[in-house]
Amino acid sequence: MNWEKVWLNEVSEVSAGQSAPKDPCFTINDGLPFIRAGHLLELTNGKDLSELPTINEVNAKACRLKILKKGSVIFAKSGMSATLNRIYKLEEDSFYVSHLASVTPNLNFLDSAYCSYFLFYFNPSQLIKDSAYPSIGLSDISKIEIPLPPLPIQKQIAEILDKTDVLRKKDLALLKHYDALAQSLFIDMFGDPVRNEKGWNNEELKKLCLKITDGTHFSPPNHLSGRPYITAKHVRKNLVDFYSNPTFISEEDHLGIYSRCNPKKDDVLYIKDGATTGVAAVNNYEFEFSMLSSLALIKPNLQLINEQYLCYWLNNEYVKENYIRNYMAGAAIRRFTLAKINKFKILAPPIALQNQFAVQIKNIELQKEKVKAQIKASENLFQALLQKMFR
DNA sequence: CCTCGCCCCTGATGCACTAT
DNA sequence: ATAGTGCATCAGGGGCGAGG
């Protein structure tokens, strides 16, 4: 279908946010949401606008913040990869700041859902100027050519795309639900880890493990291929994710490192250095790899402790608050030492019960994999539809 | 007054040195 | 040789001021 194309600024108001002072006097549940570029990622990942900080009109005026009407579409105007090509349609009036561009459709000509889907298809980040400071000019945004079918047809197109998008959003919510389920399963089976009302044995981690050590302290040079090299950035809560940002070292370096620190499948990796300290994940990879010293390697004694149980224990917020935080060195620098990890106190329920927990966790993981596959499928469908509608 | 371009800061990461 | 620690580096979001 070849609809007439118009410039975006003929059917909408194109604008950008003001810069905001450092501390724009936020208020809780009073006033309108306040959106920064950094929030885009969260919003497009399913976070609700109502979960954002708010600011009331008086403070907003003092900060000279711009207000944006419901139905406007926002995206990042400068910055790098993460927030670019994140298109978000506002469901209520909000304040927003610099580094965000906004498109407020004139509803007599342009449907706002249609507009937001078109911008997603168009991908404004292609307008980035080739410079050391990637940014998009308002004039370039204004001159984006948007196909303009009659309003009823715009609405129809948006509705079709909505339907696939709703599926994707539901699946995203389902993923979150499974994570919550796993957490509550832990509490259900083992009780409150702090009160320990079931009276489990309280043991030092050292006594429950075969080996506790860390990765290499002599950072080897990176290579384009070779042996996988896993560092803190690969470890997320309950997940080791090597492939999203793979790094490699030479076979020779690997052998030197591996002779001391030999991670195997089902060992627990634990971040012990830096801002993300205190995140644990079970190693799911069959392949052999080397680690950096920002990670601890914990090999559980399977007669005494199950690796999934250990991982959920280490990641549990109450546990962190009440047990692990006591072991942290100074408040400023987040870091555990091996000596302290060895001395962590950990409740050790009967191993049979722990194993039962692990089986349930694996079932939940299996469900999550299915949902992830569904998400992938609906994303593909969504992309295909986008191409079909706008090409 | 609004935009654009230019740094500036902060948090994340991990290198490299020191201590045992 | 292994473990502990300080801090360099880097990415990228955010603030600011010159210029239109």
CSV table of C-alpha atoms (C1' of nucleotides) in Angstrom, one decimal, chain A residues 66 77 129 133 135 137-139 217 219 229 231-233 274-276 292, chain B residues 1-18:
chain,number,residue,atom,x,y,z
A,66,LYS,CA,8.7,20.4,30.3
A,77,LYS,CA,17.9,11.7,21.4
A,129,LYS,CA,25.3,11.9,13.1
A,133,TYR,CA,29.0,12.2,20.5
A,135,SER,CA,23.0,12.4,18.9
A,137,GLY,CA,19.0,16.6,15.7
A,138,LEU,CA,15.4,17.8,16.2
A,139,SER,CA,15.3,19.1,12.6
A,217,HIS,CA,44.8,-12.4,39.6
A,219,SER,CA,44.7,-10.9,33.8
A,229,TYR,CA,37.0,-16.3,29.8
A,231,THR,CA,34.3,-12.5,34.5
A,232,ALA,CA,31.8,-10.6,36.8
A,233,LYS,CA,30.0,-9.1,33.9
A,274,GLY,CA,33.0,-4.5,42.7
A,275,ALA,CA,29.6,-2.8,42.6
A,276,THR,CA,27.8,-6.0,41.7
A,292,LEU,CA,39.0,-13.7,36.6
B,1,DC,C1',14.5,31.0,24.8
B,2,DC,C1',15.7,26.7,22.6
B,3,DT,C1',19.3,23.5,20.5
B,4,DC,C1',23.2,21.3,19.9
B,5,DG,C1',27.5,19.9,21.0
B,6,DC,C1',30.8,19.1,24.5
B,7,DC,C1',32.6,17.3,28.2
B,8,DC,C1',31.8,15.7,33.2
B,9,DC,C1',30.7,12.3,36.6
B,10,DT,C1',29.4,8.1,38.3
B,11,DG,C1',29.2,3.4,38.6
B,12,DA,C1',31.0,-0.9,36.6
B,13,DT,C1',34.8,-3.6,35.6
B,14,DG,C1',39.0,-5.7,36.1
B,15,DC,C1',44.3,-4.7,35.9
B,16,DA,C1',48.2,-4.7,38.5
B,17,DC,C1',50.5,-4.2,42.6
B,18,DT,C1',51.2,-5.7,47.6
